[in-house]
Structure formats: structure tokens, C-alpha cells
mmCIF file of C-alpha atoms in Angstrom:
data_model
loop_
_atom_site.group_PDB
_atom_site.id
_atom_site.type_symbol
_atom_site.label_atom_id
_atom_site.label_comp_id
_atom_site.label_asym_id
_atom_site.label_seq_id
_atom_site.Cartn_x
_atom_site.Cartn_y
_atom_site.Cartn_z
ATOM 1 C CA MET A 10 -133.602 52.962 -65.935
ATOM 2 C CA THR A 11 -132.783 55.409 -68.754
ATOM 3 C CA LYS A 12 -129.590 55.315 -70.773
ATOM 4 C CA LEU A 13 -128.372 58.445 -68.867
ATOM 5 C CA ASP A 14 -129.083 56.792 -65.486
ATOM 6 C CA GLU A 15 -127.293 53.651 -66.538
ATOM 7 C CA ALA A 16 -124.262 55.630 -67.783
ATOM 8 C CA GLN A 17 -124.160 57.688 -64.583
ATOM 9 C CA SER A 18 -124.004 54.571 -62.443
ATOM 10 C CA LEU A 19 -120.651 53.553 -64.167
ATOM 11 C CA SER A 20 -118.447 56.011 -62.242
ATOM 12 C CA PRO A 21 -115.726 57.061 -62.910
ATOM 13 C CA VAL A 22 -116.800 56.801 -66.552
ATOM 14 C CA ASP A 23 -117.402 60.232 -68.266
ATOM 15 C CA ALA A 24 -120.996 59.361 -69.255
ATOM 16 C CA GLY A 25 -121.642 62.680 -71.031
ATOM 17 C CA ALA A 26 -118.537 62.500 -73.147
ATOM 18 C CA LEU A 27 -119.161 58.865 -74.072
ATOM 19 C CA LEU A 28 -122.757 59.491 -75.016
ATOM 20 C CA ALA A 29 -121.722 62.473 -77.106
ATOM 21 C CA LEU A 30 -119.162 60.318 -78.931
ATOM 22 C CA ALA A 31 -121.839 57.668 -79.569
ATOM 23 C CA ASP A 32 -124.271 60.272 -80.878
ATOM 24 C CA GLY A 33 -121.798 61.595 -83.387
ATOM 25 C CA TYR A 34 -120.399 58.216 -84.455
ATOM 26 C CA HIS A 35 -120.826 57.358 -88.096
ATOM 27 C CA ALA A 36 -119.307 55.358 -90.986
ATOM 28 C CA ARG A 37 -116.367 56.720 -92.917
ATOM 29 C CA THR A 38 -115.414 55.847 -96.484
ATOM 30 C CA VAL A 39 -112.149 54.006 -97.162
ATOM 31 C CA ARG A 40 -110.640 53.990 -100.616
ATOM 32 C CA PRO A 41 -107.492 52.096 -101.690
ATOM 33 C CA LEU A 42 -104.976 54.257 -103.475
ATOM 34 C CA GLY A 43 -102.600 51.544 -104.683
ATOM 35 C CA SER A 44 -99.418 50.078 -103.425
ATOM 36 C CA PRO A 45 -96.360 51.980 -104.767
ATOM 37 C CA GLU A 46 -92.803 51.305 -103.802
ATOM 38 C CA ILE A 47 -91.385 54.170 -101.771
ATOM 39 C CA ALA A 48 -88.043 54.555 -100.029
ATOM 40 C CA GLY A 49 -87.346 50.772 -100.361
ATOM 41 C CA HIS A 50 -90.817 49.793 -99.094
ATOM 42 C CA VAL A 51 -93.978 48.441 -100.558
ATOM 43 C CA VAL A 52 -96.627 50.824 -99.289
ATOM 44 C CA LYS A 53 -100.318 49.992 -99.315
ATOM 45 C CA SER A 54 -102.038 53.454 -99.409
ATOM 46 C CA TYR A 55 -105.569 54.311 -98.322
ATOM 47 C CA ALA A 56 -107.802 57.336 -98.089
ATOM 48 C CA ILE A 57 -110.192 57.650 -95.100
ATOM 49 C CA GLU A 58 -112.819 60.332 -95.699
ATOM 50 C CA ALA A 59 -115.218 61.895 -93.145
ATOM 51 C CA PRO A 60 -118.586 62.973 -94.556
ATOM 52 C CA GLY A 61 -118.141 66.014 -96.794
ATOM 53 C CA ARG A 62 -114.290 65.611 -96.938
ATOM 54 C CA SER A 63 -112.142 63.977 -99.545
ATOM 55 C CA VAL A 64 -108.467 63.107 -100.047
ATOM 56 C CA THR A 65 -107.368 64.882 -103.294
ATOM 57 C CA ASP A 66 -104.530 63.884 -105.572
ATOM 58 C CA GLN A 67 -102.540 66.740 -104.127
ATOM 59 C CA ASP A 68 -103.142 65.369 -100.588
ATOM 60 C CA SER A 69 -102.160 61.907 -101.730
ATOM 61 C CA GLN A 70 -98.914 63.160 -103.260
ATOM 62 C CA ALA A 71 -98.022 65.171 -100.098
ATOM 63 C CA ALA A 72 -98.757 62.165 -97.944
ATOM 64 C CA LEU A 73 -96.504 59.991 -100.146
ATOM 65 C CA ARG A 74 -93.686 62.547 -99.585
ATOM 66 C CA ILE A 75 -94.210 62.408 -95.842
ATOM 67 C CA ALA A 76 -94.122 58.649 -95.931
ATOM 68 C CA ALA A 77 -90.978 58.654 -98.072
ATOM 69 C CA ASP A 78 -89.210 60.927 -95.561
ATOM 70 C CA HIS A 79 -90.307 58.712 -92.644
ATOM 71 C CA LEU A 80 -89.468 55.457 -94.351
ATOM 72 C CA SER A 81 -86.018 56.623 -95.486
ATOM 73 C CA SER A 82 -84.756 55.699 -91.970
ATOM 74 C CA ALA A 83 -87.180 52.852 -91.215
ATOM 75 C CA TYR A 84 -84.587 50.115 -91.533
ATOM 76 C CA LEU A 85 -82.903 51.669 -88.529
ATOM 77 C CA ARG A 86 -86.101 50.824 -86.645
ATOM 78 C CA GLY A 87 -86.173 47.211 -87.860
ATOM 79 C CA SER A 88 -88.333 47.625 -90.924
ATOM 80 C CA LEU A 89 -89.041 44.551 -93.076
ATOM 81 C CA GLY A 90 -89.969 46.630 -96.135
ATOM 82 C CA LEU A 91 -93.825 46.492 -95.905
ATOM 83 C CA SER A 92 -95.854 49.532 -94.908
ATOM 84 C CA VAL A 93 -99.402 50.932 -94.810
ATOM 85 C CA LEU A 94 -100.109 54.595 -95.426
ATOM 86 C CA LEU A 95 -103.347 56.174 -94.242
ATOM 87 C CA MET A 96 -104.463 59.578 -95.416
ATOM 88 C CA HIS A 97 -107.361 60.664 -93.248
ATOM 89 C CA ALA A 98 -109.485 63.722 -94.159
ATOM 90 C CA GLY A 99 -111.077 63.895 -90.764
ATOM 91 C CA GLY A 100 -113.808 66.034 -89.398
ATOM 92 C CA ASP A 101 -111.481 67.863 -87.037
ATOM 93 C CA GLY A 102 -108.208 67.819 -88.960
ATOM 94 C CA ASP A 103 -106.029 65.986 -91.450
ATOM 95 C CA TYR A 104 -103.962 62.976 -90.556
ATOM 96 C CA VAL A 105 -101.281 60.813 -92.158
ATOM 97 C CA LEU A 106 -100.320 57.546 -90.494
ATOM 98 C CA VAL A 107 -97.301 55.509 -91.576
ATOM 99 C CA HIS A 108 -97.485 51.972 -90.201
ATOM 100 C CA THR A 109 -94.501 49.701 -90.900
ATOM 101 C CA TRP A 110 -94.040 45.980 -90.116
ATOM 102 C CA ILE A 111 -90.819 45.524 -88.205
ATOM 103 C CA GLU A 112 -88.771 42.688 -86.728
ATOM 104 C CA GLY A 113 -90.258 40.380 -84.096
ATOM 105 C CA CYS A 114 -93.834 40.495 -85.495
ATOM 106 C CA MET A 115 -94.113 44.151 -84.258
ATOM 107 C CA SER A 116 -94.906 47.352 -86.022
ATOM 108 C CA ASP A 117 -93.753 50.965 -86.015
ATOM 109 C CA LEU A 118 -96.324 53.769 -86.264
ATOM 110 C CA ALA A 119 -95.874 57.465 -87.014
ATOM 111 C CA VAL A 120 -98.793 59.811 -86.847
ATOM 112 C CA PHE A 121 -98.738 63.231 -88.498
ATOM 113 C CA THR A 122 -101.532 65.830 -87.721
ATOM 114 C CA GLY A 123 -102.622 69.155 -89.055
ATOM 115 C CA PRO A 124 -105.565 71.456 -89.601
ATOM 116 C CA VAL A 125 -108.398 70.627 -91.974
ATOM 117 C CA GLY A 126 -107.542 71.153 -95.637
ATOM 118 C CA ASP A 127 -103.881 72.147 -95.297
ATOM 119 C CA ILE A 128 -101.743 69.080 -95.672
ATOM 120 C CA SER A 129 -98.643 71.344 -95.843
ATOM 121 C CA GLN A 130 -99.155 71.991 -92.091
ATOM 122 C CA LEU A 131 -98.905 68.309 -91.065
ATOM 123 C CA ARG A 132 -96.427 67.774 -88.260
ATOM 124 C CA PRO A 133 -95.567 64.711 -86.109
ATOM 125 C CA GLY A 134 -98.318 64.033 -83.558
ATOM 126 C CA ARG A 135 -97.802 64.345 -79.895
ATOM 127 C CA SER A 136 -96.116 61.483 -78.001
ATOM 128 C CA GLY A 137 -98.637 58.703 -77.240
ATOM 129 C CA LEU A 138 -101.142 59.621 -79.985
ATOM 130 C CA ALA A 139 -102.701 56.495 -81.412
ATOM 131 C CA PRO A 140 -105.074 55.770 -84.268
ATOM 132 C CA CYS A 141 -108.730 56.798 -84.052
ATOM 133 C CA VAL A 142 -111.457 54.268 -84.326
ATOM 134 C CA TRP A 143 -111.644 54.536 -88.188
ATOM 135 C CA GLU A 144 -107.906 54.409 -88.631
ATOM 136 C CA ALA A 145 -107.714 51.478 -86.281
ATOM 137 C CA ALA A 146 -110.322 49.615 -88.346
ATOM 138 C CA VAL A 147 -108.094 49.880 -91.451
ATOM 139 C CA LEU A 148 -105.011 48.861 -89.460
ATOM 140 C CA ALA A 149 -106.912 45.862 -88.026
ATOM 141 C CA TYR A 150 -107.766 44.804 -91.588
ATOM 142 C CA GLU A 151 -104.149 45.227 -92.599
ATOM 143 C CA ARG A 152 -102.978 43.199 -89.601
ATOM 144 C CA ASP A 153 -105.185 40.360 -90.681
ATOM 145 C CA ALA A 154 -104.046 40.642 -94.280
ATOM 146 C CA PHE A 155 -100.361 40.581 -93.215
ATOM 147 C CA SER A 156 -100.866 37.556 -91.073
ATOM 148 C CA ARG A 157 -103.038 35.693 -93.599
ATOM 149 C CA HIS A 158 -100.879 36.333 -96.637
ATOM 150 C CA VAL A 159 -97.372 36.829 -95.490
ATOM 151 C CA LEU A 160 -96.982 35.023 -92.171
ATOM 152 C CA ASP A 161 -99.428 32.137 -92.706
ATOM 153 C CA GLY A 162 -99.372 32.191 -96.554
ATOM 154 C CA ASP A 163 -98.375 29.308 -98.761
ATOM 155 C CA GLY A 164 -95.980 29.416 -101.673
ATOM 156 C CA ALA A 165 -92.893 31.459 -102.506
ATOM 157 C CA LEU A 166 -92.489 34.764 -100.730
ATOM 158 C CA GLU A 167 -93.122 36.732 -103.890
ATOM 159 C CA GLU A 168 -96.503 35.060 -104.221
ATOM 160 C CA ARG A 169 -97.318 35.886 -100.580
ATOM 161 C CA LEU A 170 -96.328 39.480 -101.045
ATOM 162 C CA ALA A 171 -98.377 39.768 -104.257
ATOM 163 C CA ALA A 172 -101.441 38.458 -102.399
ATOM 164 C CA TRP A 173 -100.841 40.839 -99.497
ATOM 165 C CA ARG A 174 -100.294 43.792 -101.877
ATOM 166 C CA GLY A 175 -103.571 42.967 -103.720
ATOM 167 C CA ASP A 176 -105.741 42.535 -100.662
ATOM 168 C CA MET A 177 -107.012 46.056 -99.977
ATOM 169 C CA LEU A 178 -109.957 47.265 -97.924
ATOM 170 C CA GLU A 179 -112.737 49.345 -99.656
ATOM 171 C CA GLY A 180 -115.967 50.656 -98.489
ATOM 172 C CA GLU A 181 -117.201 51.945 -95.158
ATOM 173 C CA VAL A 182 -115.646 51.360 -91.765
ATOM 174 C CA ARG A 183 -117.196 52.008 -88.341
#
């Protein structure tokens, strides 16, 4: 049985679309960009870069402004003051994600999308839009870091927060 025959037998799966995704799947570079304090939040910032793309200093500054605007009202949504900012120079567009830890061990997520190379055109993403596979990999890392250092950590809260703030992902994600 060939891969295509096997995929076709999985109805109602869209075999062609899934195989096309698999064929184009590749690693993306993740770079930490520090953890500034913005709008009353500690924000761990990352760049995610598709092959041939990069997050510039100008992109980073624009994303920090978007995050500041979003986080300025985050306490109304139960924010605990810790956030993760992803700036993704994707293959099909640019994205900014603002992930915030909120009450009840939950999180708040805002996704902003725009065309390739024009961060000034970023707008809130459509309802229901969720992280892509590469963004989800960084958020999974951050979920583990938050649980490990803040929720399960030992010592005073300031020590736990310092450990969380210093634990940043770097390298390739798949």
C-alpha cells in the first residue's frame, strides 16, 4: 500500500491537503528577545522566523507597542502580570501573539495578523484563530516553564519569577 493509498483510506481526512502540509513542513528559528516590563506585565518576547525571513528591530518595537496596547486592559481579563509575546515572520504573513497568564490557571490569547513585511498592517485575527504549529511549540515550552518555575517552584515568589523570566527557548522548533 502506498502513502497515498493509505491516506485515501482515512476518509473523511483531506489526504491531499495533509500530505501537502507534510511536504512543506520544516523547522523554524526561535530567538529570545528579552523580557521587558510593559503595561504592568513582565513580557517574555520571542522572534519566530520562517526560512528567508527575519524579525527586525523595527518589527520588534512595533510588536511591543501592540502588546502594550493589548496588555493595558489585561487586568480586566484576569491577568496575573506575566505574558509571552511572539513575533512571527511567517511564510505567508506576519503575526504577533500576546499570551497572558490569567486567574484560575488559564490564559488569554490575542492573535494579530498582517501581510508579509508590513507590521503596520497587523490587525486582530479572526475569531477562533489559534497558534500555528511553530507558535504552539513556543507556547508549549512557555507553559512548561510557567508550571515548573512559578507554580511548582521553590523559594520566594521573586526567585520563582526570576527563574521563569530567565528560562527562554532558543533554536529550532518543528
